[in-house]
Coordinates of C-alpha atoms in Angstrom, one line a residue:
Chain Y
M1013 CA 56.2 99.8 110.3
H1014 CA 56.8 97.1 113.4
Q1015 CA 53.5 95.5 114.0
G1016 CA 54.6 92.9 116.4
P1017 CA 55.0 92.8 120.3
D1018 CA 58.1 94.9 121.1
P1019 CA 59.8 93.1 124.1
R1020 CA 61.4 96.2 125.2
Q1021 CA 58.1 97.9 125.9
D1022 CA 55.5 95.0 126.6
P1023 CA 55.7 93.2 129.9
P1024 CA 57.0 89.8 129.8
P1025 CA 54.9 86.9 130.9
D1026 CA 56.3 85.6 134.3
L1027 CA 58.2 82.5 133.2
R1028 CA 59.4 81.7 136.6
R1029 CA 56.0 81.1 137.9
T1030 CA 54.7 79.3 134.6
L1031 CA 55.5 75.8 134.5
V1032 CA 56.5 73.4 132.0
R1033 CA 53.5 71.5 131.7
Q1034 CA 51.3 74.4 131.4
S1035 CA 53.2 75.1 128.1
E1036 CA 50.7 73.8 125.9
R1037 CA 51.9 75.3 122.4
A1038 CA 55.4 74.5 123.1
L1039 CA 54.8 70.9 124.2
A1040 CA 52.5 70.2 120.7
I1041 CA 55.4 68.6 118.6
E1042 CA 55.5 64.8 119.4
P1043 CA 58.6 63.3 121.1
L1044 CA 60.5 61.5 118.6
L1045 CA 62.4 58.5 120.6
L1046 CA 64.8 56.2 119.2
S1047 CA 66.8 53.1 120.6
P1048 CA 70.3 53.4 120.8
E1049 CA 71.0 50.5 118.7
L1050 CA 69.3 52.0 115.8
D1051 CA 71.8 52.7 112.8
I1052 CA 72.4 56.2 112.0
V1053 CA 71.2 56.5 108.5
D1054 CA 67.7 54.6 109.7
G1055 CA 67.8 57.4 112.6
L1056 CA 68.3 60.1 110.0
L1057 CA 65.8 59.2 107.8
E1058 CA 63.1 59.0 110.7
A1059 CA 64.1 62.1 111.9
A1060 CA 63.4 63.4 108.2
G1061 CA 60.0 62.2 108.4
R1062 CA 59.7 64.5 111.7
P1063 CA 61.6 67.5 110.5
E1064 CA 59.4 69.6 113.7
T1065 CA 61.4 67.6 116.2
R1066 CA 64.7 69.0 116.4
V1067 CA 66.1 67.2 119.1
I1068 CA 66.1 63.1 119.0
G1069 CA 65.3 61.2 122.6
V1070 CA 67.2 58.0 123.0
V1071 CA 65.5 55.6 124.9
D1072 CA 66.2 52.1 126.9
P1073 CA 64.0 49.2 126.2
D1074 CA 62.5 50.4 129.3
G1075 CA 61.5 53.8 127.7
H1076 CA 64.2 55.7 130.1
L1077 CA 65.6 58.8 128.5
V1078 CA 69.3 57.8 127.7
G1079 CA 70.8 60.5 125.9
I1080 CA 69.8 63.2 123.6
L1081 CA 70.4 63.7 120.2
P1082 CA 70.4 67.0 118.4
I1083 CA 69.5 66.8 114.3
A1084 CA 72.9 68.6 113.7
E1085 CA 75.1 66.2 115.4
L1086 CA 73.4 63.1 113.7
V1087 CA 73.8 65.1 110.4
T1088 CA 77.4 65.6 111.1
A1089 CA 77.5 61.9 112.1
V1090 CA 75.8 60.4 108.6
L1091 CA 77.6 63.0 106.2
G1092 CA 80.8 63.5 108.3
R1093 CA 81.9 60.0 107.0
L1094 CA 80.5 60.6 103.7
M1095 CA 81.8 64.4 103.0
P1096 CA 84.4 65.1 105.7
E1097 CA 85.8 68.2 103.8
A1098 CA 82.7 70.3 104.5
F1099 CA 82.9 70.0 108.4
L1100 CA 86.7 69.8 108.9
S1101 CA 87.1 73.2 107.2
D1102 CA 84.8 74.7 110.0
I1103 CA 86.9 73.5 112.8
S1104 CA 89.3 75.7 114.8
D1105 CA 89.0 74.8 118.6
I1106 CA 89.5 71.6 120.7
T1107 CA 85.3 71.6 121.2
Q1108 CA 84.7 71.7 117.4
A1109 CA 87.6 69.2 117.0
A1110 CA 86.3 66.5 119.5
E1111 CA 82.4 67.2 118.6
F1112 CA 83.4 66.3 115.1
G1113 CA 85.9 63.0 116.2
H1114 CA 82.8 61.7 118.5
A1115 CA 80.4 62.4 115.5
V1116 CA 82.0 60.3 112.7
R1117 CA 83.2 57.6 114.9
A1118 CA 79.3 56.9 115.4
R1119 CA 77.5 53.9 113.4
R1120 CA 74.6 53.7 116.0
I1121 CA 72.5 56.3 117.5
G1122 CA 73.7 55.4 120.9
E1123 CA 77.5 56.1 119.9
A1124 CA 76.6 59.5 118.5
M1125 CA 73.8 60.4 121.3
L1126 CA 74.9 63.0 124.0
P1127 CA 74.1 62.7 127.7
P1128 CA 70.5 63.0 128.8
I1129 CA 69.7 66.7 129.3
S1130 CA 65.7 67.0 130.7
V1131 CA 63.2 69.0 132.5
R1132 CA 60.3 67.9 134.7
P1133 CA 56.6 69.0 134.0
E1134 CA 56.8 71.0 137.1
A1135 CA 59.8 72.9 136.1
S1136 CA 59.4 76.3 135.5
V1137 CA 59.5 77.9 131.8
A1138 CA 62.6 80.1 132.8
E1139 CA 64.1 76.7 134.2
A1140 CA 63.7 75.1 130.6
L1141 CA 64.7 78.3 128.7
H1142 CA 67.8 78.6 130.7
L1143 CA 68.9 74.6 130.0
M1144 CA 68.1 75.1 126.3
H1145 CA 70.4 78.3 126.3
E1146 CA 73.0 76.9 128.4
R1147 CA 73.5 73.8 126.5
N1148 CA 72.6 75.8 122.9
L1149 CA 69.5 73.1 122.6
S1150 CA 66.4 73.8 120.1
G1151 CA 64.2 71.3 122.4
L1152 CA 64.1 69.5 125.7
Y1153 CA 62.5 66.5 126.8
V1154 CA 59.9 66.3 129.5
V1155 CA 60.5 63.3 131.8
D1156 CA 58.2 61.9 134.7
I1157 CA 59.6 61.0 137.8
D1158 CA 61.2 57.5 136.4
G1159 CA 62.8 59.4 133.9
R1160 CA 60.8 58.6 130.8
P1161 CA 59.9 61.2 128.1
T1162 CA 56.1 62.6 128.4
G1163 CA 56.9 65.3 126.1
Y1164 CA 58.9 67.3 124.1
L1165 CA 59.2 71.3 124.7
D1166 CA 60.3 73.1 121.6
L1167 CA 62.6 76.2 121.8
L1168 CA 61.0 77.9 119.0
E1169 CA 57.5 77.0 119.8
L1170 CA 58.1 78.4 123.5
A1171 CA 59.5 81.6 122.4
A1172 CA 56.6 82.0 119.8
S1173 CA 53.9 81.3 122.6
V1174 CA 56.1 83.7 125.0
M1175 CA 55.5 86.4 122.6
E1176 CA 52.1 86.1 121.7
Q1177 CA 51.3 85.9 125.5
T1178 CA 53.3 89.3 125.9
R1179 CA 51.3 90.6 122.8
S1180 CA 47.9 89.6 124.1
G1181 CA 48.8 92.0 127.3
T1182 CA 47.6 89.0 129.8
S1183 CA 51.2 88.4 130.8
Q1184 CA 50.8 88.1 134.5
G1185 CA 50.3 85.2 136.7
P1186 CA 51.0 81.5 136.3
S1187 CA 48.4 81.1 133.2
A1188 CA 48.9 78.7 130.7
I1189 CA 51.5 79.9 128.3
G1190 CA 49.4 79.3 124.9
A1191 CA 46.6 77.1 126.8
P1192 CA 43.2 77.1 126.0
G1193 CA 41.5 79.5 128.1
S1194 CA 44.6 81.7 128.6
A1195 CA 44.5 84.9 126.4
S1196 CA 46.5 83.4 123.9
Q1197 CA 45.3 80.4 122.1
P1198 CA 47.8 78.0 120.5
L1199 CA 48.4 77.9 117.2
G1200 CA 46.4 75.5 115.1
D1201 CA 48.9 74.7 112.2
P1202 CA 48.7 70.8 111.6
R1203 CA 52.4 71.0 111.1
H1204 CA 53.1 71.4 114.8
R1205 CA 50.5 68.6 115.5
P1206 CA 51.7 65.7 113.4
S1207 CA 49.7 62.6 114.1
S1208 CA 51.2 59.6 114.9
Chain Z
M520 CA 113.9 85.1 157.1
E521 CA 113.2 86.3 153.5
P522 CA 115.2 83.7 151.9
A523 CA 113.0 80.8 153.8
L524 CA 109.8 83.3 152.8
A525 CA 110.5 82.8 149.2
A526 CA 111.5 79.5 149.4
G527 CA 108.1 78.8 151.2
I528 CA 105.9 81.0 148.4
F529 CA 107.8 79.1 145.8
L530 CA 107.6 75.6 146.8
L531 CA 103.9 76.0 147.8
T532 CA 103.1 77.5 144.2
Y533 CA 105.2 75.0 142.6
A534 CA 103.0 72.0 144.8
L535 CA 99.7 73.8 143.8
I536 CA 100.6 73.8 140.2
A537 CA 101.7 70.2 140.3
T538 CA 98.7 69.0 142.0
D539 CA 96.9 70.6 139.4
R540 CA 93.9 71.5 141.8
L541 CA 93.7 75.0 141.0
D542 CA 93.9 77.0 137.7
R543 CA 97.8 77.1 137.2
T544 CA 97.6 80.8 135.7
A545 CA 96.1 81.5 139.0
V546 CA 98.4 80.1 141.1
A547 CA 101.6 81.0 139.4
L548 CA 100.2 84.9 139.5
A549 CA 99.4 84.3 143.1
G550 CA 102.8 83.3 143.8
G551 CA 104.5 85.9 142.1
L552 CA 102.4 88.6 143.7
A553 CA 103.1 87.0 147.1
M554 CA 106.5 87.7 146.9
V555 CA 105.6 91.4 146.2
A556 CA 103.2 91.5 148.9
F557 CA 105.2 89.8 151.3
G558 CA 107.9 92.3 150.5
V559 CA 110.8 89.7 149.0
I560 CA 110.8 92.2 146.0
D561 CA 109.0 95.4 145.2
Q562 CA 107.0 95.8 142.3
A563 CA 109.8 97.3 140.1
E564 CA 111.9 94.2 140.6
A565 CA 108.8 92.2 139.8
F566 CA 107.6 93.7 137.0
A567 CA 111.2 94.1 135.6
A568 CA 111.6 90.4 135.7
I569 CA 109.1 89.8 133.3
D570 CA 110.7 89.0 129.9
L571 CA 108.4 90.8 127.5
N572 CA 110.4 89.5 124.7
V573 CA 108.9 86.0 125.5
I574 CA 105.3 87.5 125.9
F575 CA 105.5 89.2 122.9
L576 CA 107.0 86.6 121.0
L577 CA 104.3 83.9 122.0
A578 CA 101.8 86.7 121.4
G579 CA 102.5 87.5 117.9
M580 CA 103.0 83.6 116.9
M581 CA 99.8 83.0 118.5
I582 CA 98.0 85.8 116.4
L583 CA 99.9 84.1 113.2
A584 CA 98.5 80.6 113.8
G585 CA 95.2 81.7 114.9
I586 CA 94.8 83.7 111.5
L587 CA 96.4 80.4 109.8
R588 CA 94.2 78.2 111.5
R589 CA 91.0 79.7 110.2
T590 CA 92.0 79.0 106.6
G591 CA 92.0 75.3 106.6
F592 CA 95.8 75.1 106.4
F593 CA 96.4 72.3 108.9
Q594 CA 93.5 70.3 107.3
W595 CA 94.7 70.7 103.8
I596 CA 98.1 69.3 104.6
A597 CA 96.6 66.6 106.7
I598 CA 94.6 65.1 104.0
R599 CA 97.2 65.6 101.2
V600 CA 99.2 63.5 103.3
I601 CA 96.3 61.1 103.9
R602 CA 96.0 60.4 100.1
L603 CA 99.7 60.1 99.4
S604 CA 100.1 57.5 102.0
G605 CA 97.4 55.6 100.3
G606 CA 95.4 54.9 103.2
E607 CA 98.0 51.9 104.5
P608 CA 98.3 52.4 108.4
V609 CA 101.6 52.4 109.0
R610 CA 102.5 54.9 106.3
L611 CA 99.8 57.2 107.7
L612 CA 101.1 56.9 110.9
V613 CA 104.8 57.9 110.1
M614 CA 103.7 60.7 107.3
L615 CA 101.0 62.4 109.7
S616 CA 103.7 62.4 112.6
I617 CA 106.1 64.1 110.0
V618 CA 103.8 66.9 109.3
T619 CA 103.1 67.0 112.8
A620 CA 106.6 67.7 113.8
V621 CA 107.5 69.8 111.2
L622 CA 104.3 72.1 111.8
S623 CA 105.4 72.1 115.6
A624 CA 108.6 73.3 114.9
F625 CA 107.3 76.5 113.7
L626 CA 103.8 76.8 115.3
D627 CA 102.6 76.3 118.3
N628 CA 102.4 72.7 119.3
V629 CA 98.7 72.8 120.5
T630 CA 97.1 74.3 117.2
T631 CA 98.9 71.5 115.8
V632 CA 97.7 68.7 117.4
V633 CA 94.1 70.3 117.7
L634 CA 94.0 70.9 114.1
V635 CA 95.2 67.6 112.6
A636 CA 93.4 65.5 115.4
P637 CA 90.0 65.8 113.7
V638 CA 91.4 64.6 111.0
T639 CA 93.0 61.4 112.4
L640 CA 90.0 60.6 114.0
Y641 CA 87.7 60.5 111.1
V642 CA 91.0 58.1 109.1
A643 CA 90.8 56.1 111.8
S644 CA 86.7 55.8 111.9
V645 CA 86.9 54.9 108.0
L646 CA 89.7 52.4 108.6
S647 CA 87.8 51.1 111.5
L648 CA 91.1 51.5 113.7
S649 CA 92.0 52.7 117.2
A650 CA 93.0 56.5 116.9
I651 CA 94.6 56.7 119.9
P652 CA 98.3 54.9 118.2
F653 CA 98.1 57.6 115.9
L654 CA 97.3 60.5 118.2
V655 CA 100.0 59.4 120.6
A656 CA 102.2 59.6 117.9
Q657 CA 101.4 62.8 117.3
I658 CA 101.9 64.1 120.4
L659 CA 105.1 62.6 120.8
A660 CA 106.1 63.7 117.2
S661 CA 105.0 67.5 118.3
N662 CA 107.2 67.6 121.3
I663 CA 110.5 66.3 119.2
G664 CA 109.6 68.9 116.4
G665 CA 109.0 71.6 118.7
S666 CA 112.2 70.6 120.2
A667 CA 114.1 71.9 117.0
T668 CA 113.6 75.6 116.6
L669 CA 113.8 78.5 118.9
I670 CA 110.1 79.3 118.0
G671 CA 108.9 75.4 118.6
D672 CA 108.3 75.2 122.1
P673 CA 108.1 77.5 125.2
P674 CA 111.0 76.3 126.9
N675 CA 113.0 77.1 123.8
I676 CA 111.6 80.6 123.4
L677 CA 112.6 81.2 127.3
I678 CA 116.2 79.9 126.8
G679 CA 116.5 81.8 123.5
S680 CA 115.4 85.1 125.4
A681 CA 117.4 84.6 128.5
S682 CA 120.6 83.4 126.5
G683 CA 121.0 85.6 123.4
L684 CA 121.1 82.6 121.6
D685 CA 119.3 83.4 118.1
F686 CA 117.1 81.5 115.9
N687 CA 120.0 80.3 113.8
A688 CA 121.9 79.0 116.8
F689 CA 118.9 76.9 117.7
L690 CA 118.7 75.8 114.1
F691 CA 122.0 74.5 114.0
N692 CA 122.5 73.3 117.5
M693 CA 118.8 71.8 118.4
A694 CA 117.7 70.6 114.7
P695 CA 120.1 68.1 113.6
V696 CA 119.5 66.0 117.2
S697 CA 115.7 66.7 117.1
I698 CA 115.7 65.3 113.0
L699 CA 117.8 62.2 114.3
I700 CA 115.3 61.6 117.3
L701 CA 112.4 61.9 115.1
V702 CA 114.1 59.0 112.6
V703 CA 114.7 56.8 115.3
F704 CA 110.9 57.5 116.7
L705 CA 109.6 56.9 113.3
V706 CA 111.4 53.7 112.8
I707 CA 110.2 52.2 116.3
A708 CA 106.6 53.6 116.3
P709 CA 105.0 51.2 113.7
V710 CA 106.9 48.6 116.0
L711 CA 105.2 50.1 119.2
F712 CA 102.2 50.4 118.0
R713 CA 102.2 47.2 115.4
S714 CA 98.8 45.5 117.0
Q715 CA 97.2 48.6 116.8
L716 CA 97.4 49.2 113.1
R717 CA 96.4 46.0 111.5
G718 CA 93.1 46.9 110.4
S719 CA 90.7 45.0 107.9
G720 CA 92.3 46.7 104.9
S721 CA 88.9 48.6 103.5
G722 CA 88.2 52.2 103.6
A723 CA 91.3 53.0 101.9
D724 CA 89.4 54.1 98.6
V725 CA 87.5 56.2 101.1
L726 CA 90.5 58.1 101.8
L727 CA 91.9 58.4 98.4
A728 CA 88.6 60.0 97.1
L729 CA 89.0 62.8 99.8
D730 CA 89.3 66.3 98.3
E731 CA 91.9 68.6 100.0
A732 CA 91.1 72.0 98.2
A733 CA 87.5 71.7 99.8
V734 CA 88.7 72.3 103.2
I735 CA 90.3 75.5 102.3
T736 CA 87.9 78.3 103.4
D737 CA 89.6 81.0 101.7
P738 CA 92.5 80.6 99.5
A739 CA 93.6 84.2 99.2
L740 CA 94.0 84.6 103.1
L741 CA 96.1 81.3 103.2
R742 CA 98.2 82.7 100.3
R743 CA 98.6 85.7 102.2
A744 CA 99.0 83.9 105.7
L745 CA 101.5 82.0 104.2
I746 CA 103.5 84.6 102.6
V747 CA 103.7 86.4 106.2
L748 CA 104.5 83.6 107.8
G749 CA 107.5 83.0 105.5
F750 CA 109.0 86.1 105.7
T751 CA 108.2 86.0 109.4
V752 CA 110.5 82.8 109.6
L753 CA 112.9 84.3 107.6
G754 CA 113.1 87.8 109.7
F755 CA 114.1 85.0 112.1
V756 CA 116.9 83.4 110.3
L757 CA 118.2 86.9 109.5
Q758 CA 117.5 88.3 113.0
G759 CA 121.3 88.9 113.6
P760 CA 121.8 91.0 110.4
L761 CA 118.6 92.6 111.0
G762 CA 119.6 93.5 114.5
L763 CA 116.1 92.6 116.0
E764 CA 114.6 90.8 118.7
T765 CA 112.6 87.9 117.9
A766 CA 109.4 89.0 119.9
T767 CA 109.6 92.2 117.4
I768 CA 109.6 90.2 114.2
A769 CA 107.0 87.8 115.6
L770 CA 104.7 91.2 116.1
L771 CA 106.3 92.6 113.2
G772 CA 104.5 89.2 111.0
A773 CA 101.5 89.3 113.1
T774 CA 100.9 93.0 112.3
V775 CA 101.6 92.9 108.7
L776 CA 99.4 89.8 108.4
L777 CA 96.3 91.9 110.2
L778 CA 97.0 94.9 107.7
V779 CA 97.4 92.7 104.4
T780 CA 94.6 90.7 105.0
R781 CA 92.4 93.2 107.1
V782 CA 90.8 90.5 108.9
D783 CA 89.0 91.5 112.0
P784 CA 91.5 92.2 114.7
E785 CA 89.2 91.3 117.7
P786 CA 88.8 87.5 116.7
A787 CA 92.3 87.7 115.9
F788 CA 93.5 88.8 119.5
R789 CA 91.3 86.7 121.0
E790 CA 92.9 83.7 119.4
V791 CA 95.6 84.7 121.6
D792 CA 96.6 82.5 124.6
W793 CA 96.1 84.6 127.3
P794 CA 96.2 82.6 130.5
T795 CA 99.5 80.9 129.2
L796 CA 100.9 84.2 128.7
F797 CA 99.7 85.6 132.3
F798 CA 101.1 81.9 133.7
F799 CA 104.4 83.2 132.4
V800 CA 104.5 86.7 134.0
G801 CA 103.5 84.9 137.4
L802 CA 106.3 82.6 137.0
F803 CA 108.6 85.3 135.9
M804 CA 107.7 87.4 139.0
L805 CA 107.7 84.0 141.2
V806 CA 111.6 83.2 140.3
E807 CA 112.7 86.6 140.4
G808 CA 112.0 86.2 144.5
L809 CA 114.2 83.3 144.4
V810 CA 116.8 84.9 142.5
A811 CA 116.8 88.3 145.0
T812 CA 117.1 86.2 148.0
G813 CA 120.4 84.6 146.5
I814 CA 118.5 80.9 146.8
V815 CA 119.2 80.2 143.0
R816 CA 122.7 81.4 143.4
A817 CA 123.2 79.1 146.5
V818 CA 121.6 76.3 144.3
G819 CA 124.0 76.9 141.4
E820 CA 127.0 76.6 143.8
S821 CA 125.9 73.4 145.5
L822 CA 125.5 71.8 141.8
V823 CA 128.9 72.8 141.1
E824 CA 130.4 71.4 144.4
M825 CA 128.6 67.8 143.7
T826 CA 129.9 67.9 140.3
G827 CA 133.3 69.3 140.8
G828 CA 132.2 72.1 138.0
E829 CA 133.3 69.4 135.6
P830 CA 131.6 70.2 132.7
V831 CA 130.5 66.5 131.5
P832 CA 128.4 65.4 134.7
T833 CA 127.3 68.9 135.2
T834 CA 125.9 69.2 131.4
L835 CA 124.9 65.8 131.5
G836 CA 123.2 65.8 134.7
L837 CA 121.3 68.8 134.2
L838 CA 120.3 67.4 130.7
W839 CA 118.7 64.0 132.5
L840 CA 117.2 66.2 135.2
S841 CA 115.3 68.3 133.1
G842 CA 113.9 65.5 130.9
I843 CA 112.7 63.5 134.1
A844 CA 111.4 66.7 135.8
S845 CA 109.8 67.7 132.8
G846 CA 107.7 64.4 132.6
F847 CA 106.2 65.3 135.6
I848 CA 106.0 68.8 136.4
D849 CA 105.2 71.5 133.7
N850 CA 108.1 72.3 131.6
I851 CA 107.4 76.1 131.6
P852 CA 107.9 76.9 135.4
Y853 CA 110.7 74.4 135.4
T854 CA 112.7 76.0 132.6
V855 CA 111.8 79.5 134.2
T856 CA 113.4 78.4 137.4
M857 CA 116.4 76.9 136.2
I858 CA 117.4 79.6 133.5
P859 CA 118.9 81.6 136.6
V860 CA 120.6 78.0 137.9
V861 CA 122.0 77.8 134.4
E862 CA 123.3 81.5 134.5
Q863 CA 124.7 80.8 137.8
L864 CA 126.4 77.4 136.8
G865 CA 127.9 79.7 133.8
Q866 CA 129.4 82.1 136.0
S867 CA 130.8 79.5 138.0
G868 CA 133.1 78.7 135.2
V869 CA 130.9 75.7 133.8
A870 CA 130.8 76.0 129.7
I871 CA 127.5 77.7 129.6
E872 CA 126.4 77.0 125.9
P873 CA 126.2 73.3 126.1
L874 CA 124.3 73.6 129.1
W875 CA 121.5 76.0 127.5
W876 CA 121.2 72.7 124.9
S877 CA 120.8 70.2 127.8
L878 CA 118.1 72.2 129.4
A879 CA 116.4 72.8 126.2
L880 CA 116.5 69.0 125.2
G881 CA 115.6 68.0 128.3
A882 CA 112.7 70.2 129.1
C883 CA 111.3 69.6 125.5
L884 CA 111.7 66.2 125.1
G885 CA 111.4 64.9 128.9
G886 CA 107.1 66.3 128.0
N887 CA 106.5 63.1 126.3
A888 CA 107.4 60.9 129.2
T889 CA 103.9 61.3 130.4
I890 CA 100.5 62.4 129.2
V891 CA 100.8 65.4 131.6
G892 CA 104.2 66.3 130.3
A893 CA 103.5 69.3 127.9
S894 CA 100.5 71.3 127.4
A895 CA 100.3 69.6 123.5
N896 CA 99.6 66.1 125.5
V897 CA 97.2 67.0 127.6
V898 CA 95.2 69.0 125.4
A899 CA 95.3 65.9 122.8
A900 CA 94.0 63.7 125.8
N901 CA 91.2 65.9 126.6
L902 CA 90.1 66.1 122.7
S903 CA 90.8 62.4 122.3
A904 CA 88.5 61.6 125.6
R905 CA 85.9 63.7 124.3
A906 CA 85.7 62.0 121.2
G907 CA 85.1 58.7 123.0
Q908 CA 88.8 57.6 122.3
P909 CA 90.3 58.2 126.0
I910 CA 94.2 57.9 126.3
G911 CA 94.7 56.1 129.3
F912 CA 97.5 57.4 131.7
V913 CA 99.5 54.0 131.7
A914 CA 98.8 53.3 128.2
F915 CA 100.9 56.5 127.1
L916 CA 103.5 56.2 129.8
R917 CA 104.4 53.1 128.1
M918 CA 105.2 54.7 124.9
G919 CA 106.2 58.0 126.3
L920 CA 108.7 56.2 128.6
I921 CA 110.4 54.6 125.8
V922 CA 110.7 57.3 123.2
T923 CA 111.7 59.9 126.2
F924 CA 114.4 57.3 127.0
L925 CA 115.7 56.6 123.8
S926 CA 115.1 60.7 123.1
L927 CA 117.6 61.5 126.3
V928 CA 120.2 58.6 125.1
I929 CA 120.6 60.0 121.8
S930 CA 120.5 63.9 123.4
T931 CA 123.4 62.5 125.7
V932 CA 125.8 61.2 123.1
Y933 CA 124.7 64.4 121.1
V934 CA 125.8 66.8 123.5
W935 CA 128.5 64.7 124.6
V936 CA 130.3 64.2 121.2
R937 CA 129.5 67.7 119.9
Y938 CA 130.2 70.1 122.8
L939 CA 132.2 68.2 125.5
L940 CA 134.8 65.6 124.1

């Protein structure tokens, strides 16, 4: 028997009025920020130590976000050179061909990264969701007015907190999704809160 | 009034296609429909002008290529060639160019270039070389190879359908000169690209360790697809005795492949490049407006007047005009426009078959002159830029002009010796 929330029947939280900075649970995962000069293999090993962060933020020496690197792209860049057959067989259009070509050329993180995509803390959760969906990203960096990352918004955590909020039935209004004091508390799973 | 209106609609449509600021399919359709909307031709005339043999031949071959591309076949061939080359850059350039040319002669050029390109980008990366000379060579080889057969390039498909010249006629008349041009190209390409092919010598062992069998996603589908493709090509060869049009053979091949492989037809039909097919539809209607108002006849008569109806200047003039024009404007609208002009020249007493070969050679090979000269060039340039290795307009032009000039000179000698002496 289905026990969870049914999005078809339960009223959804008002994501257009909920701000990114209020999405505490979705922001619980720490950003993984790397230098563009870092070797892609070292980057892969760093990312492997932080499996909960699925999009790497690439920052310049001043801490500005200069690019992003989804884990899947990084894996293609590293393994695409070692075992290209595994990736070549799936290519059937120009976009896939270009992405593979871009990835296998990279030696450093800066060469593999994609242009920066980020949101401001005062953006709405709906905008962030739309951006992640549109760009096929599983995470998004939240940046300050100078473009420095201040947090990492995880798609899965965001979705989970939205569903918890829906299930709690207190979804209307700009309450923090999963924030303490709201009807839905963030999960306390330590895997989601890595210590730095 | 009508001829002026038709000419105005035609020139405006051409200008908009050439500027590339609006989608070419939408522009061609708008131009074709404007001919109907302004009463230059009626709907029945417009629709009757759409050459369904061309449309369905293209659609059938797109479905065949679309299913084949999902099997890993193109990547398999490319890796096999890389291993055979021993990872030596010049041999690689030559062998990948040959593979691209041969595949392009039977399958569409864009599919060939898009699926061989990622392998090329990988190879260049491993050898620490720029991928650009390899990609440029493949673009040039693709257009040369495409000129060899009736199904190799859209201008040939258009000419074949309008002229009634069959697959074998193209094979016997176009393939010899295409092979000759390819050989000359393969001799000069390593010289043209020599400075960019000097690598450190490392990486060859990595390439030799590649396993081409690993890229085959579905061996059973591949076997069936190749068998059906083989029978389809055989059908083209036997087109005369079978008494079938090329579109019927291509559609039959695509349908049999769908039936024997039982692949989901929905993604297979999505592989059809509908914008290109509607581009043709728009152009057919557009040019019919010119034909109906007598403009094409007038152009043909003035050409005969200019050349005095002499076969040598008329035929070779058409070859060079087509070669130059196709370098700068899309060779599909150019060919659609020139077909009725050639028919008019034929009616004026000029031997028509050499004119068809001149138009085909000029339109196909002229596409090599610039990076915007043919669809394969534009797609490969786009792919290369997105992969971080942009092919500059001028960099391509340097190679493209040399290769196009040599191609047209060889074609001139061939047409003159074979048909005009």
